[in-house]
mmCIF file of C-alpha atoms in Angstrom:
data_model
loop_
_atom_site.group_PDB
_atom_site.id
_atom_site.type_symbol
_atom_site.label_atom_id
_atom_site.label_comp_id
_atom_site.label_asym_id
_atom_site.label_seq_id
_atom_site.Cartn_x
_atom_site.Cartn_y
_atom_site.Cartn_z
ATOM 1 C CA MET A 1 -9.394 13.380 -2.361
ATOM 2 C CA GLY A 2 -5.755 14.438 -2.207
ATOM 3 C CA GLY A 3 -2.559 12.557 -1.550
ATOM 4 C CA GLY A 4 -2.442 13.698 2.093
ATOM 5 C CA SER A 5 -5.842 12.200 2.865
ATOM 6 C CA ALA A 6 -4.788 8.973 1.130
ATOM 7 C CA VAL A 7 -1.893 8.693 3.575
ATOM 8 C CA VAL A 8 -4.281 9.253 6.482
ATOM 9 C CA ARG A 9 -6.721 6.644 5.184
ATOM 10 C CA VAL A 10 -4.015 3.991 4.981
ATOM 11 C CA LEU A 11 -2.312 4.809 8.262
ATOM 12 C CA ARG A 12 -5.625 4.766 10.125
ATOM 13 C CA ASP A 13 -6.061 1.142 9.082
ATOM 14 C CA ARG A 14 -3.832 -0.792 11.480
ATOM 15 C CA THR A 15 -3.079 -3.641 9.079
ATOM 16 C CA ALA A 16 -2.391 -1.407 6.070
ATOM 17 C CA GLY A 17 -0.309 1.039 8.095
ATOM 18 C CA ARG A 18 1.875 -1.646 9.649
ATOM 19 C CA CYS A 19 2.306 -3.463 6.334
ATOM 20 C CA LEU A 20 3.459 -0.194 4.828
ATOM 21 C CA ALA A 21 5.862 0.339 7.736
ATOM 22 C CA GLY A 22 7.308 -3.131 7.198
ATOM 23 C CA VAL A 23 7.786 -2.401 3.493
ATOM 24 C CA VAL A 24 9.597 0.868 4.249
ATOM 25 C CA VAL A 25 11.905 -0.692 6.844
ATOM 26 C CA SER A 26 12.927 -3.738 4.801
ATOM 27 C CA GLY A 27 13.070 -1.693 1.590
ATOM 28 C CA PHE A 28 15.630 0.666 3.073
ATOM 29 C CA GLY A 29 18.132 -2.120 3.736
ATOM 30 C CA THR A 30 17.499 -3.848 0.418
ATOM 31 C CA SER A 31 17.923 -0.642 -1.582
ATOM 32 C CA ALA A 32 21.139 0.172 0.263
ATOM 33 C CA LEU A 33 22.505 -3.302 -0.456
ATOM 34 C CA TRP A 34 21.419 -3.188 -4.104
ATOM 35 C CA LEU A 35 23.787 -0.360 -5.039
ATOM 36 C CA THR A 36 26.539 -1.191 -2.604
ATOM 37 C CA ALA A 37 26.847 -4.776 -3.844
ATOM 38 C CA GLY A 38 28.071 -3.563 -7.223
ATOM 39 C CA ILE A 39 30.554 -1.160 -5.653
ATOM 40 C CA TRP A 40 31.728 -3.925 -3.324
ATOM 41 C CA VAL A 41 32.330 -6.430 -6.146
ATOM 42 C CA LYS A 42 34.062 -3.807 -8.285
ATOM 43 C CA SER A 43 36.455 -2.909 -5.471
ATOM 44 C CA LEU A 44 37.280 -6.555 -4.724
ATOM 45 C CA THR A 45 37.660 -7.822 -8.293
ATOM 46 C CA GLY A 46 38.192 -4.755 -10.486
ATOM 47 C CA SER A 47 35.628 -6.241 -12.919
ATOM 48 C CA ASN A 48 32.848 -4.091 -14.336
ATOM 49 C CA SER A 49 31.088 -7.191 -15.659
ATOM 50 C CA LEU A 50 30.973 -8.882 -12.268
ATOM 51 C CA ALA A 51 29.779 -5.647 -10.684
ATOM 52 C CA ALA A 52 26.923 -5.459 -13.200
ATOM 53 C CA LEU A 53 26.004 -9.085 -12.468
ATOM 54 C CA THR A 54 25.040 -8.168 -8.899
ATOM 55 C CA VAL A 55 21.839 -6.609 -10.204
ATOM 56 C CA CYS A 56 21.120 -9.709 -12.296
ATOM 57 C CA ALA A 57 21.670 -11.907 -9.241
ATOM 58 C CA MET A 58 18.937 -10.108 -7.316
ATOM 59 C CA TRP A 59 16.574 -10.047 -10.288
ATOM 60 C CA ALA A 60 17.087 -13.657 -11.417
ATOM 61 C CA PRO A 61 14.619 -15.210 -8.922
ATOM 62 C CA VAL A 62 11.793 -13.245 -10.549
ATOM 63 C CA LEU A 63 11.896 -15.903 -13.286
ATOM 64 C CA ALA A 64 10.687 -18.398 -10.683
ATOM 65 C CA GLY A 65 7.964 -16.033 -9.474
ATOM 66 C CA PRO A 66 4.992 -18.398 -9.977
ATOM 67 C CA ALA A 67 6.688 -21.207 -8.029
ATOM 68 C CA LEU A 68 7.900 -18.928 -5.259
ATOM 69 C CA GLY A 69 4.588 -17.093 -5.043
ATOM 70 C CA ALA A 70 2.757 -20.390 -4.595
ATOM 71 C CA LEU A 71 4.367 -20.639 -1.153
ATOM 72 C CA ALA A 72 2.203 -17.703 -0.094
ATOM 73 C CA ASP A 73 -0.861 -19.777 -0.967
ATOM 74 C CA ARG A 74 0.241 -22.770 1.123
ATOM 75 C CA MET A 75 1.264 -21.028 4.351
ATOM 76 C CA ASP A 76 -0.193 -18.535 6.786
ATOM 77 C CA ARG A 77 0.856 -15.249 5.230
ATOM 78 C CA LYS A 78 1.539 -13.364 8.422
ATOM 79 C CA VAL A 79 3.751 -16.196 9.659
ATOM 80 C CA LEU A 80 5.498 -16.293 6.277
ATOM 81 C CA LEU A 81 6.224 -12.546 6.420
ATOM 82 C CA VAL A 82 7.709 -12.862 9.898
ATOM 83 C CA ARG A 83 9.764 -15.986 9.302
ATOM 84 C CA GLY A 84 10.767 -14.950 5.790
ATOM 85 C CA ASN A 85 12.230 -11.679 7.008
ATOM 86 C CA LEU A 86 14.064 -13.453 9.816
ATOM 87 C CA VAL A 87 15.531 -15.937 7.350
ATOM 88 C CA ALA A 88 16.560 -13.062 5.065
ATOM 89 C CA ALA A 89 18.288 -11.386 8.018
ATOM 90 C CA CYS A 90 20.207 -14.575 8.827
ATOM 91 C CA LEU A 91 21.234 -15.026 5.183
ATOM 92 C CA LEU A 92 22.832 -11.582 5.111
ATOM 93 C CA VAL A 93 25.030 -12.057 8.175
ATOM 94 C CA PRO A 94 27.608 -14.353 6.438
ATOM 95 C CA LEU A 95 28.486 -11.469 4.113
ATOM 96 C CA VAL A 96 30.831 -10.216 6.829
ATOM 97 C CA LEU A 97 33.175 -12.970 5.539
ATOM 98 C CA VAL A 98 33.439 -11.440 2.054
ATOM 99 C CA ASP A 99 36.842 -9.777 2.006
ATOM 100 C CA SER A 100 38.497 -10.691 -1.311
ATOM 101 C CA GLY A 101 37.862 -11.790 -4.869
ATOM 102 C CA ARG A 102 38.029 -15.415 -3.742
ATOM 103 C CA THR A 103 35.037 -15.006 -1.444
ATOM 104 C CA VAL A 104 32.912 -12.857 -3.741
ATOM 105 C CA TRP A 105 30.962 -15.976 -4.772
ATOM 106 C CA LEU A 106 29.357 -15.864 -1.344
ATOM 107 C CA LEU A 107 27.993 -12.399 -2.073
ATOM 108 C CA PHE A 108 26.407 -13.584 -5.324
ATOM 109 C CA ALA A 109 24.873 -16.622 -3.616
ATOM 110 C CA VAL A 110 23.363 -14.456 -0.899
ATOM 111 C CA LEU A 111 22.047 -11.937 -3.425
ATOM 112 C CA VAL A 112 20.222 -14.693 -5.332
ATOM 113 C CA LEU A 113 18.699 -16.067 -2.132
ATOM 114 C CA HIS A 114 17.799 -12.571 -0.954
ATOM 115 C CA GLY A 115 16.101 -11.882 -4.274
ATOM 116 C CA ALA A 116 14.146 -15.142 -3.975
ATOM 117 C CA SER A 117 13.004 -14.264 -0.469
ATOM 118 C CA GLY A 118 11.891 -10.877 -1.778
ATOM 119 C CA VAL A 119 9.648 -12.524 -4.395
ATOM 120 C CA VAL A 120 8.046 -14.747 -1.744
ATOM 121 C CA LEU A 121 7.569 -11.893 0.719
ATOM 122 C CA ASP A 122 6.086 -9.577 -1.907
ATOM 123 C CA ALA A 123 3.536 -12.254 -2.837
ATOM 124 C CA ALA A 124 2.689 -12.925 0.810
ATOM 125 C CA GLU A 125 2.272 -9.223 1.524
ATOM 126 C CA SER A 126 0.042 -8.644 -1.505
ATOM 127 C CA ALA A 127 -2.138 -11.593 -0.561
ATOM 128 C CA LEU A 128 -2.351 -10.624 3.108
ATOM 129 C CA VAL A 129 -3.244 -7.018 2.297
ATOM 130 C CA ALA A 130 -5.908 -8.108 -0.187
ATOM 131 C CA GLY A 131 -7.446 -10.406 2.394
ATOM 132 C CA THR A 132 -7.451 -8.080 5.387
ATOM 133 C CA VAL A 133 -7.543 -4.487 4.138
ATOM 134 C CA PRO A 134 -10.824 -2.963 2.879
ATOM 135 C CA ALA A 135 -11.051 -2.907 -0.907
ATOM 136 C CA SER A 136 -11.437 0.878 -0.843
ATOM 137 C CA LEU A 137 -7.880 1.160 0.530
ATOM 138 C CA LEU A 138 -6.115 -1.193 -1.885
ATOM 139 C CA ALA A 139 -5.326 1.455 -4.499
ATOM 140 C CA ASP A 140 -4.158 3.890 -1.806
ATOM 141 C CA PHE A 141 -1.954 1.218 -0.252
ATOM 142 C CA ASN A 142 -0.402 0.180 -3.562
ATOM 143 C CA GLY A 143 0.230 3.794 -4.507
ATOM 144 C CA LEU A 144 1.851 4.558 -1.161
ATOM 145 C CA ARG A 145 3.861 1.350 -1.401
ATOM 146 C CA MET A 146 5.225 2.618 -4.718
ATOM 147 C CA THR A 147 5.984 5.970 -3.092
ATOM 148 C CA ALA A 148 7.811 4.231 -0.252
ATOM 149 C CA ASN A 149 9.836 2.052 -2.612
ATOM 150 C CA GLU A 150 10.840 4.955 -4.824
ATOM 151 C CA GLY A 151 11.607 7.119 -1.814
ATOM 152 C CA MET A 152 13.918 4.417 -0.478
ATOM 153 C CA LYS A 153 15.665 4.265 -3.865
ATOM 154 C CA LEU A 154 16.414 7.976 -3.550
ATOM 155 C CA VAL A 155 17.702 7.864 0.034
ATOM 156 C CA ALA A 156 18.963 4.374 0.854
ATOM 157 C CA PRO A 157 21.621 3.991 -1.887
ATOM 158 C CA LEU A 158 23.274 7.211 -0.759
ATOM 159 C CA ALA A 159 23.226 6.014 2.850
ATOM 160 C CA GLY A 160 24.571 2.621 1.812
ATOM 161 C CA ALA A 161 27.351 4.139 -0.277
ATOM 162 C CA GLY A 162 28.354 6.427 2.593
ATOM 163 C CA LEU A 163 28.350 3.529 5.045
ATOM 164 C CA TYR A 164 30.421 1.471 2.613
ATOM 165 C CA VAL A 165 33.030 4.204 2.198
ATOM 166 C CA ARG A 166 33.326 4.630 5.965
ATOM 167 C CA PHE A 167 33.086 1.047 7.238
ATOM 168 C CA GLY A 168 33.117 -1.297 4.235
ATOM 169 C CA GLY A 169 30.689 -3.781 2.704
ATOM 170 C CA PRO A 170 30.066 -5.900 5.823
ATOM 171 C CA ALA A 171 28.564 -2.873 7.575
ATOM 172 C CA VAL A 172 26.015 -2.454 4.778
ATOM 173 C CA ALA A 173 25.186 -6.167 4.946
ATOM 174 C CA LEU A 174 24.575 -5.900 8.683
ATOM 175 C CA LEU A 175 22.388 -2.832 8.117
ATOM 176 C CA ALA A 176 20.281 -4.795 5.623
ATOM 177 C CA ALA A 177 20.069 -7.724 8.051
ATOM 178 C CA ALA A 178 18.948 -5.402 10.855
ATOM 179 C CA THR A 179 16.208 -3.877 8.686
ATOM 180 C CA CYS A 180 14.916 -7.360 7.782
ATOM 181 C CA ALA A 181 14.820 -8.306 11.474
ATOM 182 C CA LEU A 182 13.001 -5.068 12.300
ATOM 183 C CA ALA A 183 10.523 -5.716 9.485
ATOM 184 C CA ALA A 184 9.845 -9.161 10.971
ATOM 185 C CA LEU A 185 9.008 -7.476 14.273
ATOM 186 C CA VAL A 186 6.649 -5.052 12.537
ATOM 187 C CA PHE A 187 4.860 -7.860 10.685
ATOM 188 C CA ALA A 188 4.639 -9.911 13.888
ATOM 189 C CA ARG A 189 2.500 -7.119 15.342
ATOM 190 C CA LEU A 190 0.004 -7.135 12.473
ATOM 191 C CA PRO A 191 -3.508 -7.273 13.988
ATOM 192 C CA VAL A 192 -4.568 -10.378 12.030
ATOM 193 C CA ARG A 193 -4.800 -14.006 13.115
ATOM 194 C CA GLY A 194 -5.154 -15.494 9.688
ATOM 195 C CA THR A 195 -5.664 -14.410 6.114
ATOM 196 C CA PRO A 196 -9.441 -14.337 5.609
ATOM 197 C CA ARG A 197 -10.509 -12.627 2.427
ATOM 198 C CA THR A 198 -14.254 -12.160 2.601
ATOM 199 C CA PRO A 199 -14.596 -10.169 5.868
ATOM 200 C CA ALA A 200 -12.305 -7.406 4.629
ATOM 201 C CA ARG A 201 -14.393 -6.680 1.547
ATOM 202 C CA ASP A 202 -16.270 -3.430 1.488
ATOM 203 C CA SER A 203 -19.973 -3.706 1.992
ATOM 204 C CA ALA A 204 -21.023 -3.012 -1.584
ATOM 205 C CA PRO A 205 -24.396 -4.470 -2.641
ATOM 206 C CA GLY A 206 -24.047 -8.128 -3.574
ATOM 207 C CA PRO A 207 -20.895 -10.253 -3.642
ATOM 208 C CA ALA A 208 -17.810 -8.901 -5.372
ATOM 209 C CA PRO A 209 -17.238 -10.607 -8.746
ATOM 210 C CA GLU A 210 -14.466 -13.134 -8.447
ATOM 211 C CA LEU A 211 -13.081 -15.893 -10.587
ATOM 212 C CA PRO A 212 -13.943 -19.351 -9.268
ATOM 213 C CA ALA A 213 -11.480 -20.883 -6.853
ATOM 214 C CA PRO A 214 -9.391 -23.639 -8.394
ATOM 215 C CA PRO A 215 -9.897 -27.252 -7.409
ATOM 216 C CA ALA A 216 -7.257 -28.954 -5.344
ATOM 217 C CA GLY A 217 -4.575 -30.430 -7.576
ATOM 218 C CA SER A 218 -0.937 -31.232 -7.905
ATOM 219 C CA TRP A 219 1.892 -28.872 -7.043
ATOM 220 C CA ARG A 220 2.425 -28.297 -10.770
ATOM 221 C CA ASP A 221 -1.236 -27.348 -11.154
ATOM 222 C CA GLU A 222 -0.889 -24.848 -8.322
ATOM 223 C CA LEU A 223 2.143 -23.272 -9.988
ATOM 224 C CA ALA A 224 0.168 -22.779 -13.205
ATOM 225 C CA ALA A 225 -2.919 -21.480 -11.407
ATOM 226 C CA GLY A 226 -1.746 -17.875 -11.338
ATOM 227 C CA LEU A 227 -1.074 -17.800 -15.073
ATOM 228 C CA ARG A 228 -4.458 -19.415 -15.784
ATOM 229 C CA ARG A 229 -6.226 -16.797 -13.677
ATOM 230 C CA ILE A 230 -4.533 -13.945 -15.539
ATOM 231 C CA ARG A 231 -5.261 -15.418 -18.962
ATOM 232 C CA ALA A 232 -8.900 -16.118 -18.086
ATOM 233 C CA SER A 233 -9.634 -12.682 -16.645
ATOM 234 C CA ALA A 234 -10.871 -9.915 -18.935
ATOM 235 C CA VAL A 235 -9.703 -7.450 -16.270
ATOM 236 C CA LEU A 236 -6.236 -8.810 -15.488
ATOM 237 C CA ARG A 237 -5.067 -9.959 -18.913
ATOM 238 C CA PRO A 238 -4.976 -6.529 -20.652
ATOM 239 C CA LEU A 239 -3.489 -4.783 -17.616
ATOM 240 C CA VAL A 240 -0.690 -7.317 -17.126
ATOM 241 C CA THR A 241 -0.011 -7.396 -20.887
ATOM 242 C CA ALA A 242 0.201 -3.606 -20.977
ATOM 243 C CA GLY A 243 2.438 -3.670 -17.908
ATOM 244 C CA ALA A 244 4.795 -6.136 -19.580
ATOM 245 C CA ALA A 245 4.969 -4.026 -22.747
ATOM 246 C CA THR A 246 5.588 -0.862 -20.753
ATOM 247 C CA MET A 247 8.324 -2.466 -18.668
ATOM 248 C CA PHE A 248 9.988 -3.657 -21.872
ATOM 249 C CA LEU A 249 10.076 -0.076 -23.123
ATOM 250 C CA ALA A 250 11.337 1.022 -19.708
ATOM 251 C CA GLY A 251 14.201 -1.445 -20.095
ATOM 252 C CA VAL A 252 15.133 0.046 -23.458
ATOM 253 C CA ASN A 253 14.998 3.497 -21.891
ATOM 254 C CA GLY A 254 17.225 2.394 -19.022
ATOM 255 C CA ALA A 255 19.751 0.832 -21.388
ATOM 256 C CA VAL A 256 20.172 4.040 -23.409
ATOM 257 C CA THR A 257 20.311 6.451 -20.463
ATOM 258 C CA PHE A 258 24.065 6.948 -20.422
ATOM 259 C CA ALA A 259 24.231 7.191 -24.218
ATOM 260 C CA TYR A 260 21.453 9.804 -24.041
ATOM 261 C CA VAL A 261 23.353 11.795 -21.430
ATOM 262 C CA ASP A 262 26.532 11.671 -23.531
ATOM 263 C CA GLU A 263 25.353 11.900 -27.140
ATOM 264 C CA VAL A 264 22.186 13.986 -26.846
ATOM 265 C CA LEU A 265 22.773 16.160 -23.783
ATOM 266 C CA GLY A 266 26.549 16.347 -24.024
ATOM 267 C CA ARG A 267 26.867 15.915 -20.262
ATOM 268 C CA ALA A 268 29.168 13.910 -18.007
ATOM 269 C CA PRO A 269 27.906 10.442 -16.943
ATOM 270 C CA ALA A 270 27.240 11.723 -13.415
ATOM 271 C CA TYR A 271 24.359 13.806 -14.811
ATOM 272 C CA ALA A 272 22.403 10.554 -15.093
ATOM 273 C CA GLY A 273 22.120 10.679 -11.304
ATOM 274 C CA VAL A 274 20.226 13.973 -11.574
ATOM 275 C CA LEU A 275 17.834 12.485 -14.112
ATOM 276 C CA TYR A 276 17.233 9.410 -11.939
ATOM 277 C CA ALA A 277 16.519 11.629 -8.944
ATOM 278 C CA VAL A 278 13.930 13.627 -10.924
ATOM 279 C CA GLN A 279 12.421 10.385 -12.219
ATOM 280 C CA GLY A 280 12.177 9.078 -8.677
ATOM 281 C CA ALA A 281 10.429 12.260 -7.580
ATOM 282 C CA GLY A 282 7.850 11.702 -10.317
ATOM 283 C CA SER A 283 7.208 8.166 -9.076
ATOM 284 C CA VAL A 284 6.830 9.377 -5.494
ATOM 285 C CA THR A 285 4.253 11.924 -6.648
ATOM 286 C CA VAL A 286 2.091 9.496 -8.616
ATOM 287 C CA GLY A 287 2.175 7.048 -5.724
ATOM 288 C CA LEU A 288 0.473 9.650 -3.542
ATOM 289 C CA LEU A 289 -2.146 10.409 -6.194
ATOM 290 C CA ALA A 290 -2.848 6.846 -7.369
ATOM 291 C CA GLY A 291 -5.538 6.023 -4.820
ATOM 292 C CA PRO A 292 -7.689 9.111 -5.411
ATOM 293 C CA LEU A 293 -7.296 8.800 -9.196
ATOM 294 C CA LEU A 294 -8.240 5.126 -9.240
ATOM 295 C CA ARG A 295 -11.445 5.942 -7.380
ATOM 296 C CA ARG A 296 -12.400 8.340 -10.149
ATOM 297 C CA LEU A 297 -11.105 6.527 -13.232
ATOM 298 C CA PRO A 298 -11.446 2.974 -14.533
ATOM 299 C CA GLU A 299 -8.214 1.048 -13.991
ATOM 300 C CA ARG A 300 -7.531 0.745 -17.722
ATOM 301 C CA VAL A 301 -8.020 4.480 -18.260
ATOM 302 C CA PHE A 302 -5.667 5.286 -15.367
ATOM 303 C CA ALA A 303 -3.080 2.823 -16.684
ATOM 304 C CA ALA A 304 -3.430 4.016 -20.296
ATOM 305 C CA GLY A 305 -3.002 7.633 -19.234
ATOM 306 C CA GLY A 306 0.123 6.745 -17.298
ATOM 307 C CA ILE A 307 1.592 4.819 -20.249
ATOM 308 C CA ALA A 308 0.915 7.817 -22.511
ATOM 309 C CA VAL A 309 2.731 10.178 -20.118
ATOM 310 C CA PHE A 310 5.601 7.684 -19.863
ATOM 311 C CA ALA A 311 5.780 7.405 -23.669
ATOM 312 C CA LEU A 312 5.870 11.175 -24.110
ATOM 313 C CA GLY A 313 8.711 11.291 -21.596
ATOM 314 C CA ILE A 314 10.750 8.763 -23.558
ATOM 315 C CA GLY A 315 9.966 10.570 -26.799
ATOM 316 C CA GLY A 316 11.177 13.801 -25.221
ATOM 317 C CA ARG A 317 14.633 12.253 -24.995
ATOM 318 C CA THR A 318 15.143 12.856 -28.690
ATOM 319 C CA VAL A 319 15.988 16.526 -28.036
ATOM 320 C CA SER A 320 18.739 18.165 -26.044
ATOM 321 C CA PRO A 321 17.593 21.142 -23.891
ATOM 322 C CA ASP A 322 18.126 20.502 -20.190
ATOM 323 C CA ALA A 323 14.621 21.700 -19.325
ATOM 324 C CA VAL A 324 13.161 19.077 -21.665
ATOM 325 C CA ALA A 325 15.479 16.433 -20.223
ATOM 326 C CA LEU A 326 14.303 17.123 -16.689
ATOM 327 C CA GLY A 327 10.650 17.273 -17.721
ATOM 328 C CA ALA A 328 11.001 14.012 -19.654
ATOM 329 C CA SER A 329 12.515 12.277 -16.630
ATOM 330 C CA ALA A 330 9.700 13.506 -14.406
ATOM 331 C CA ALA A 331 7.129 12.276 -16.959
ATOM 332 C CA ILE A 332 8.803 8.852 -17.139
ATOM 333 C CA GLY A 333 8.808 8.557 -13.366
ATOM 334 C CA PHE A 334 5.201 9.735 -13.087
ATOM 335 C CA GLY A 335 3.770 7.603 -15.888
ATOM 336 C CA LEU A 336 5.575 4.273 -15.523
ATOM 337 C CA PRO A 337 4.155 3.193 -12.127
ATOM 338 C CA CYS A 338 0.520 3.764 -13.163
ATOM 339 C CA VAL A 339 0.057 0.498 -15.020
ATOM 340 C CA LEU A 340 1.931 -1.431 -12.315
ATOM 341 C CA ILE A 341 -0.238 -0.008 -9.539
ATOM 342 C CA ALA A 342 -3.430 -0.611 -11.534
ATOM 343 C CA ALA A 343 -2.447 -4.179 -12.394
ATOM 344 C CA MET A 344 -1.497 -5.204 -8.861
ATOM 345 C CA THR A 345 -4.618 -3.591 -7.396
ATOM 346 C CA ALA A 346 -6.711 -5.529 -9.898
ATOM 347 C CA VAL A 347 -4.924 -8.768 -8.994
ATOM 348 C CA GLN A 348 -5.664 -8.219 -5.308
ATOM 349 C CA ARG A 349 -9.331 -7.574 -6.062
ATOM 350 C CA GLU A 350 -9.972 -10.221 -8.741
ATOM 351 C CA ALA A 351 -7.877 -13.286 -7.871
ATOM 352 C CA PRO A 352 -9.325 -15.954 -5.545
ATOM 353 C CA ASP A 353 -7.610 -16.149 -2.189
ATOM 354 C CA ALA A 354 -6.495 -19.734 -2.810
ATOM 355 C CA VAL A 355 -4.212 -18.628 -5.666
ATOM 356 C CA LEU A 356 -3.680 -14.977 -4.792
ATOM 357 C CA GLY A 357 -0.007 -15.408 -3.884
ATOM 358 C CA SER A 358 0.895 -17.257 -7.062
ATOM 359 C CA THR A 359 -1.220 -14.878 -9.170
ATOM 360 C CA ALA A 360 0.473 -11.810 -7.692
ATOM 361 C CA ALA A 361 3.929 -13.324 -8.168
ATOM 362 C CA THR A 362 3.089 -14.433 -11.717
ATOM 363 C CA ALA A 363 1.835 -10.964 -12.612
ATOM 364 C CA GLY A 364 5.001 -9.488 -11.119
ATOM 365 C CA SER A 365 7.190 -11.853 -13.121
ATOM 366 C CA LEU A 366 5.319 -11.203 -16.364
ATOM 367 C CA MET A 367 5.769 -7.467 -15.910
ATOM 368 C CA THR A 368 9.370 -7.607 -14.653
ATOM 369 C CA VAL A 369 11.117 -10.118 -16.908
ATOM 370 C CA PRO A 370 10.584 -7.996 -20.084
ATOM 371 C CA ASN A 371 12.458 -5.176 -18.359
ATOM 372 C CA ALA A 372 15.527 -7.372 -17.837
ATOM 373 C CA VAL A 373 15.340 -8.667 -21.417
ATOM 374 C CA ALA A 374 15.080 -5.144 -22.806
ATOM 375 C CA LEU A 375 18.015 -3.961 -20.707
ATOM 376 C CA ALA A 376 20.210 -6.588 -22.370
ATOM 377 C CA LEU A 377 18.744 -5.975 -25.826
ATOM 378 C CA GLY A 378 19.013 -2.214 -25.499
ATOM 379 C CA ALA A 379 22.627 -2.451 -24.383
ATOM 380 C CA GLY A 380 23.399 -4.132 -27.701
ATOM 381 C CA LEU A 381 21.236 -1.882 -29.849
ATOM 382 C CA VAL A 382 22.667 1.342 -28.470
ATOM 383 C CA ALA A 383 26.047 0.354 -29.886
ATOM 384 C CA VAL A 384 24.724 0.230 -33.467
ATOM 385 C CA VAL A 385 21.594 2.434 -33.513
ATOM 386 C CA ASP A 386 21.403 6.176 -32.832
ATOM 387 C CA VAL A 387 19.956 6.782 -29.369
ATOM 388 C CA ARG A 388 17.416 9.244 -30.798
ATOM 389 C CA VAL A 389 16.019 6.543 -33.057
ATOM 390 C CA LEU A 390 15.640 4.175 -30.105
ATOM 391 C CA THR A 391 13.914 6.728 -27.867
ATOM 392 C CA ALA A 392 11.612 7.863 -30.676
ATOM 393 C CA ALA A 393 10.652 4.268 -31.497
ATOM 394 C CA ALA A 394 10.048 3.474 -27.828
ATOM 395 C CA GLY A 395 7.926 6.593 -27.469
ATOM 396 C CA VAL A 396 5.753 5.695 -30.466
ATOM 397 C CA ALA A 397 5.366 2.110 -29.212
ATOM 398 C CA GLY A 398 4.314 3.419 -25.803
ATOM 399 C CA VAL A 399 1.662 5.698 -27.306
ATOM 400 C CA LEU A 400 0.287 2.762 -29.307
ATOM 401 C CA ALA A 401 0.135 0.607 -26.164
ATOM 402 C CA ALA A 402 -1.747 3.388 -24.365
ATOM 403 C CA VAL A 403 -4.222 3.752 -27.242
ATOM 404 C CA VAL A 404 -4.911 0.003 -27.368
ATOM 405 C CA LEU A 405 -5.436 -0.228 -23.612
ATOM 406 C CA GLY A 406 -7.592 2.891 -23.512
ATOM 407 C CA ALA A 407 -9.708 1.705 -26.453
ATOM 408 C CA GLY A 408 -10.506 -1.474 -24.543
ATOM 409 C CA ALA A 409 -11.706 0.623 -21.608
ATOM 410 C CA ARG A 410 -14.087 2.552 -23.873
ATOM 411 C CA ARG A 411 -15.574 -0.746 -25.067
ATOM 412 C CA GLY A 412 -16.519 -1.531 -21.481
ATOM 413 C CA GLY A 413 -13.406 -3.318 -20.268
ATOM 414 C CA GLY A 414 -12.606 -0.771 -17.581
ATOM 415 C CA ALA A 415 -13.362 -1.119 -13.901
ATOM 416 C CA ARG A 416 -13.399 1.572 -11.301
ATOM 417 C CA VAL A 417 -12.066 0.837 -7.836
ATOM 418 C CA GLN A 418 -14.964 0.846 -5.417
ATOM 419 C CA CYS A 419 -14.782 3.294 -2.575
ATOM 420 C CA GLY A 420 -16.754 1.909 0.323
ATOM 421 C CA GLY A 421 -17.655 4.403 2.944
ATOM 422 C CA SER A 422 -17.346 2.918 6.353
ATOM 423 C CA SER A 423 -15.822 -0.527 6.321
ATOM 424 C CA PRO A 424 -14.314 -1.116 9.739
ATOM 425 C CA SER A 425 -10.666 -1.884 10.041
ATOM 426 C CA PRO A 426 -9.962 -5.519 10.804
#
């Protein structure tokens, strides 16, 4: 089944299609703000360090992912998506007051809060989709969600930068606020009245295997529930671990990109934009193919293959021809999302509904935090270690991670996404 039919399958399901539309709408504004915030701070303060901190401000709430994700287990998820997006829209409006270095603190405060709302909304969306969309569509949805996110990263930053140059930072903030409000409207029209999990399951023989639901406990117990579910699951633990390792290597790769462009390719820094565009195109492509591939391959095999392609792409950055550079970027973009898509699809299928939000957010944090750590570590290493040594080492480590994950699948640890035939849309 090709990528085009995967799009049709998702869009025909009213819940999946509208969730995807909400992701695209809100993602456009967030991606535009992400880049523009750094430009905005740089123009107001003249500080490269403060400009770089804008990215950290939006990523920092990921560290609190388990706590924030638990909110999606305590509230109606559709209501949370609607109200959360409306709150995010309201938070962005005060950015019209940022007009000098003295008020730039307000931008950082809003970015942190916006990042926190994003963690909550991602967990709520993952849980709602898992509970209302047929299991046979989960891999397609997650792949298309990756395609939408990467597509927005290619288009929205350019739109945001153009809007900033013409009208200034407040205009970009209002654009992001408007997209959040529009996303709230889209989610308000989701054809679900609650977040039941069982009715949306495909009608495969017998009940789907699922970890036992946790007993009621304290708030602290609920926060730890997601981590316990991942550690206890023979399906989730290796996928999330592999995802964390891969994202660490991706952070190293990201940290050395400009040194690679300068020292290996001998190009101007702007050439990094070309490589990022090619990488994004690779991610868009694999997002379209993920659903069909996951119906034919065990999740661990799909993830291991993606990690191997990603590792070969990083290893290719040890040589200088432009054709290799472009091919390596495409391979990195194609391979990296595979383990993330496989892991999140497995979380949606395996985790009990009572802790699905916290489990999804915990998995996201475990796979995202290593990327931020590696970005900082790589930034230091690139100053003292040849970039070719770093890319070669990262490539070898990636191949080893792929081999370990794939070996586990051969021992029976893999699971293939079920493809039910005719589950009705909710």
